[in-house]
């Protein structure tokens, strides 16, 4: 019954590898997001998808690519992983854009460690 | 560019006390402001959302206020309990699909 679910929850991988994090929401929302929480616990938006179109991309390296097969899914692909990519990645969703006044719902996070 | 600041960064109080967490933002042209709670190893749980036209929102022991003109919001927690221990984050939205701009949070510990 989880509203926003993401997998895997924990991921440890070596530098240079390519990995994906999957996200699904069952709320019927039309906007999904990826946020990154760094080692200092600072949350920052990476991507926003509305109706399967990328709306924003906040200075994220092009090694990161969001892919949305449908309105309920927004997966995050990361190529050539670097040590600095180690962080917690949160998926989120809302009805309409976040600024429309609707609450944004977050998944429980995916802990990525690059060694 | 919007910047959100939360003070204090950490707070430890005895159980039963009323407390106030502060949030300030540099650009008053916000669409709404949300307060979230984050427990260790968990995601974010939305507590309260205040639209730009509103002054406050209440949910149980929580009350959030918004003063756009001064760029401030406060989260008031009444009769604190150990279960309130968590990190509290405020985040502003500028409208559109630009998501939220978060503060760095206040780490709250309620001592039993």
Tab-separated table of C-alpha atoms in Angstrom:
chain	number	residue	atom	x	y	z
A	1	UNK	CA	0.000	0.000	0.000
A	2	UNK	CA	3.075	2.225	-0.103
A	3	UNK	CA	2.217	5.394	-2.007
A	4	UNK	CA	5.696	6.022	-3.420
A	5	UNK	CA	7.997	3.030	-3.515
A	6	UNK	CA	11.555	2.878	-4.702
A	7	UNK	CA	14.009	0.014	-5.132
A	8	UNK	CA	16.590	-0.909	-4.124
A	9	UNK	CA	16.699	0.619	-0.663
A	10	UNK	CA	20.427	-0.031	-0.345
A	11	UNK	CA	22.963	-0.262	-3.128
A	12	UNK	CA	26.717	-0.649	-2.845
A	13	UNK	CA	28.644	-0.602	-6.087
A	14	UNK	CA	32.076	0.077	-7.480
A	15	UNK	CA	33.239	3.203	-9.249
A	16	UNK	CA	32.623	3.150	-12.946
A	17	UNK	CA	29.578	0.907	-12.790
A	18	UNK	CA	26.166	1.779	-14.211
A	19	UNK	CA	23.158	1.401	-11.927
A	20	UNK	CA	19.446	2.164	-11.847
A	21	UNK	CA	16.991	3.041	-9.116
A	22	UNK	CA	13.332	2.387	-9.776
A	23	UNK	CA	10.389	4.396	-8.511
A	24	UNK	CA	6.678	3.781	-8.687
A	25	UNK	CA	3.743	5.748	-7.304
A	26	UNK	CA	0.203	4.447	-6.947
A	27	UNK	CA	-1.405	7.805	-6.151
A	28	UNK	CA	-2.400	8.672	-9.693
A	29	UNK	CA	-0.169	11.740	-9.597
A	30	UNK	CA	1.026	13.321	-12.810
A	31	UNK	CA	4.302	14.813	-11.568
A	32	UNK	CA	7.270	12.870	-10.230
A	33	UNK	CA	10.628	13.999	-8.901
A	34	UNK	CA	14.067	12.816	-7.941
A	35	UNK	CA	15.843	14.480	-5.026
A	36	UNK	CA	19.377	13.907	-3.734
A	37	UNK	CA	20.305	14.138	-0.056
A	38	UNK	CA	24.035	14.518	0.395
A	39	UNK	CA	26.257	13.579	3.330
A	40	UNK	CA	25.341	16.830	5.063
A	41	UNK	CA	21.668	15.868	4.832
A	42	UNK	CA	20.918	18.676	2.378
A	43	UNK	CA	18.048	17.819	0.033
A	44	UNK	CA	18.174	19.174	-3.489
A	45	UNK	CA	15.969	18.536	-6.483
A	46	UNK	CA	17.483	16.752	-9.454
A	47	UNK	CA	14.621	16.194	-11.875
A	48	UNK	CA	10.939	16.784	-12.274
A	49	UNK	CA	8.700	14.928	-14.725
A	50	UNK	CA	5.214	16.099	-15.621
A	51	UNK	CA	3.115	14.071	-18.023
A	52	UNK	CA	6.212	12.206	-19.183
A	53	UNK	CA	8.128	15.338	-20.048
A	54	UNK	CA	11.222	16.541	-18.255
A	55	UNK	CA	10.451	19.885	-16.742
A	56	UNK	CA	13.650	20.818	-14.959
A	57	UNK	CA	17.174	19.538	-14.610
A	58	UNK	CA	19.068	21.245	-11.833
A	59	UNK	CA	22.725	21.260	-12.911
A	60	UNK	CA	22.884	17.497	-12.686
A	61	UNK	CA	25.686	15.753	-14.601
A	62	UNK	CA	24.509	14.055	-17.765
A	63	UNK	CA	25.640	10.731	-16.278
A	64	UNK	CA	22.261	10.879	-14.528
A	65	UNK	CA	19.268	10.241	-16.725
A	66	UNK	CA	15.648	9.947	-15.620
A	67	UNK	CA	13.415	7.642	-17.591
A	68	UNK	CA	9.634	7.579	-17.314
A	69	UNK	CA	7.975	4.641	-19.109
A	70	UNK	CA	4.575	5.846	-17.897
A	71	UNK	CA	2.988	8.329	-15.535
A	72	UNK	CA	3.373	6.024	-12.530
A	73	UNK	CA	7.092	5.344	-12.919
A	74	UNK	CA	10.215	7.471	-12.914
A	75	UNK	CA	13.471	5.541	-12.898
A	76	UNK	CA	16.905	7.007	-12.346
A	77	UNK	CA	19.833	5.683	-14.366
A	78	UNK	CA	23.375	6.560	-13.372
A	79	UNK	CA	26.322	5.845	-15.645
A	80	UNK	CA	30.006	5.693	-14.723
A	81	UNK	CA	29.396	6.058	-11.007
A	82	UNK	CA	31.785	8.251	-9.029
A	83	UNK	CA	32.579	8.367	-5.320
A	84	UNK	CA	30.780	11.694	-5.044
A	85	UNK	CA	27.553	10.109	-6.191
A	86	UNK	CA	27.239	8.405	-2.816
A	87	UNK	CA	24.071	9.832	-1.289
A	88	UNK	CA	20.469	9.079	-0.540
A	89	UNK	CA	18.177	9.455	-3.537
A	90	UNK	CA	14.503	10.178	-2.920
A	91	UNK	CA	11.709	9.764	-5.388
A	92	UNK	CA	8.577	11.884	-4.901
A	93	UNK	CA	5.281	12.635	-6.584
A	94	UNK	CA	2.492	15.212	-6.532
A	95	UNK	CA	-0.710	15.995	-8.344
A	96	UNK	CA	0.140	18.894	-10.554
A	97	UNK	CA	3.452	20.624	-10.070
A	98	UNK	CA	4.661	20.993	-6.515
A	99	UNK	CA	3.975	24.655	-6.695
A	100	UNK	CA	0.322	24.096	-7.415
A	101	UNK	CA	-0.356	23.851	-3.713
A	102	UNK	CA	-0.529	20.089	-3.540
A	103	UNK	CA	1.465	18.060	-1.086
A	104	UNK	CA	4.507	16.237	-2.388
A	105	UNK	CA	4.791	12.628	-1.232
A	106	UNK	CA	8.221	11.074	-0.805
A	107	UNK	CA	9.485	7.529	-1.035
A	108	UNK	CA	11.693	6.103	1.700
A	109	UNK	CA	14.924	6.705	-0.132
A	110	UNK	CA	17.648	4.655	-1.798
A	111	UNK	CA	21.028	4.638	-0.069
A	112	UNK	CA	23.726	4.540	-2.754
A	113	UNK	CA	27.322	3.905	-1.722
A	114	UNK	CA	30.047	3.991	-4.349
A	115	UNK	CA	33.310	2.317	-3.347
B	1	UNK	CA	17.627	31.983	-6.325
B	2	UNK	CA	15.645	30.950	-3.282
B	3	UNK	CA	17.552	30.073	-0.126
B	4	UNK	CA	15.913	28.483	2.901
B	5	UNK	CA	17.521	28.624	6.330
B	6	UNK	CA	16.461	26.778	9.453
B	7	UNK	CA	17.386	27.746	12.989
B	8	UNK	CA	18.404	26.091	15.216
B	9	UNK	CA	20.264	23.279	13.487
B	10	UNK	CA	19.739	21.092	16.543
B	11	UNK	CA	17.556	21.286	19.615
B	12	UNK	CA	17.230	19.108	22.695
B	13	UNK	CA	14.425	19.726	25.197
B	14	UNK	CA	12.730	17.799	28.011
B	15	UNK	CA	9.473	16.052	27.331
B	16	UNK	CA	6.356	18.188	27.770
B	17	UNK	CA	7.842	21.484	26.668
B	18	UNK	CA	6.375	23.632	23.929
B	19	UNK	CA	8.882	24.556	21.259
B	20	UNK	CA	9.281	26.602	18.107
B	21	UNK	CA	11.312	25.767	15.029
B	22	UNK	CA	12.209	28.600	12.684
B	23	UNK	CA	12.459	28.773	8.924
B	24	UNK	CA	13.379	31.779	6.790
B	25	UNK	CA	13.458	32.222	3.023
B	26	UNK	CA	15.064	34.884	0.887
B	27	UNK	CA	12.488	35.209	-1.906
B	28	UNK	CA	9.029	36.064	-0.588
B	29	UNK	CA	7.391	35.183	-3.911
B	30	UNK	CA	6.616	31.674	-2.777
B	31	UNK	CA	3.615	29.638	-3.799
B	32	UNK	CA	3.465	27.592	-0.643
B	33	UNK	CA	5.595	26.351	2.207
B	34	UNK	CA	5.684	22.834	3.593
B	35	UNK	CA	6.995	21.345	6.793
B	36	UNK	CA	8.269	17.767	6.720
B	37	UNK	CA	9.494	15.292	9.254
B	38	UNK	CA	12.339	12.869	8.532
B	39	UNK	CA	13.104	9.943	10.795
B	40	UNK	CA	16.531	8.237	10.628
B	41	UNK	CA	16.740	5.907	7.654
B	42	UNK	CA	13.316	6.960	6.436
B	43	UNK	CA	11.789	9.207	3.835
B	44	UNK	CA	10.009	12.477	4.400
B	45	UNK	CA	6.547	12.758	5.868
B	46	UNK	CA	4.575	15.879	5.076
B	47	UNK	CA	3.286	17.561	8.248
B	48	UNK	CA	1.705	20.805	7.138
B	49	UNK	CA	1.345	22.775	3.920
B	50	UNK	CA	0.618	26.505	4.009
B	51	UNK	CA	-0.524	28.222	0.850
B	52	UNK	CA	0.884	31.673	0.176
B	53	UNK	CA	-2.509	33.217	0.918
B	54	UNK	CA	-2.738	31.569	4.328
B	55	UNK	CA	-1.265	32.641	7.641
B	56	UNK	CA	-1.242	29.335	9.483
B	57	UNK	CA	-2.194	25.689	9.473
B	58	UNK	CA	-2.831	23.373	12.396
B	59	UNK	CA	-2.703	19.619	12.776
B	60	UNK	CA	-3.047	18.178	16.249
B	61	UNK	CA	-0.199	19.488	18.407
B	62	UNK	CA	1.461	21.148	15.428
B	63	UNK	CA	0.886	24.692	14.243
B	64	UNK	CA	2.732	26.270	11.346
B	65	UNK	CA	2.636	29.965	10.574
B	66	UNK	CA	3.686	31.877	7.500
B	67	UNK	CA	4.677	35.529	7.154
B	68	UNK	CA	5.552	36.070	3.514
B	69	UNK	CA	6.463	39.711	3.894
B	70	UNK	CA	9.195	38.937	6.392
B	71	UNK	CA	10.178	35.661	4.750
B	72	UNK	CA	9.542	33.573	7.840
B	73	UNK	CA	7.698	30.477	8.905
B	74	UNK	CA	7.552	28.798	12.287
B	75	UNK	CA	6.541	25.335	13.385
B	76	UNK	CA	5.132	25.230	16.894
B	77	UNK	CA	5.033	21.883	18.670
B	78	UNK	CA	2.921	21.754	21.813
B	79	UNK	CA	3.484	19.365	24.705
B	80	UNK	CA	6.451	17.652	23.071
B	81	UNK	CA	6.834	13.872	23.323
B	82	UNK	CA	9.826	11.571	22.780
B	83	UNK	CA	8.130	10.336	19.614
B	84	UNK	CA	8.514	13.837	18.173
B	85	UNK	CA	12.268	13.289	17.967
B	86	UNK	CA	13.232	13.604	14.308
B	87	UNK	CA	14.649	16.061	11.806
B	88	UNK	CA	12.180	18.737	10.739
B	89	UNK	CA	12.560	20.270	7.312
B	90	UNK	CA	10.853	23.259	5.801
B	91	UNK	CA	10.635	23.726	2.063
B	92	UNK	CA	9.299	26.468	-0.161
B	93	UNK	CA	7.782	26.200	-3.607
B	94	UNK	CA	8.043	28.942	-6.160
B	95	UNK	CA	5.238	27.594	-8.322
B	96	UNK	CA	5.435	25.707	-11.570
B	97	UNK	CA	7.197	22.363	-11.640
B	98	UNK	CA	10.363	23.529	-9.968
B	99	UNK	CA	9.880	21.304	-6.967
B	100	UNK	CA	10.813	22.387	-3.483
B	101	UNK	CA	13.757	24.290	-2.033
B	102	UNK	CA	14.672	22.761	1.301
B	103	UNK	CA	16.354	24.077	4.395
B	104	UNK	CA	18.989	21.930	6.065
B	105	UNK	CA	16.622	20.931	8.833
B	106	UNK	CA	16.425	21.104	12.602
B	107	UNK	CA	17.435	17.923	14.417
B	108	UNK	CA	15.084	17.683	17.381
B	109	UNK	CA	15.583	15.456	20.412
B	110	UNK	CA	12.907	15.205	23.079
B	111	UNK	CA	14.342	13.838	26.307
B	112	UNK	CA	12.062	11.434	28.217
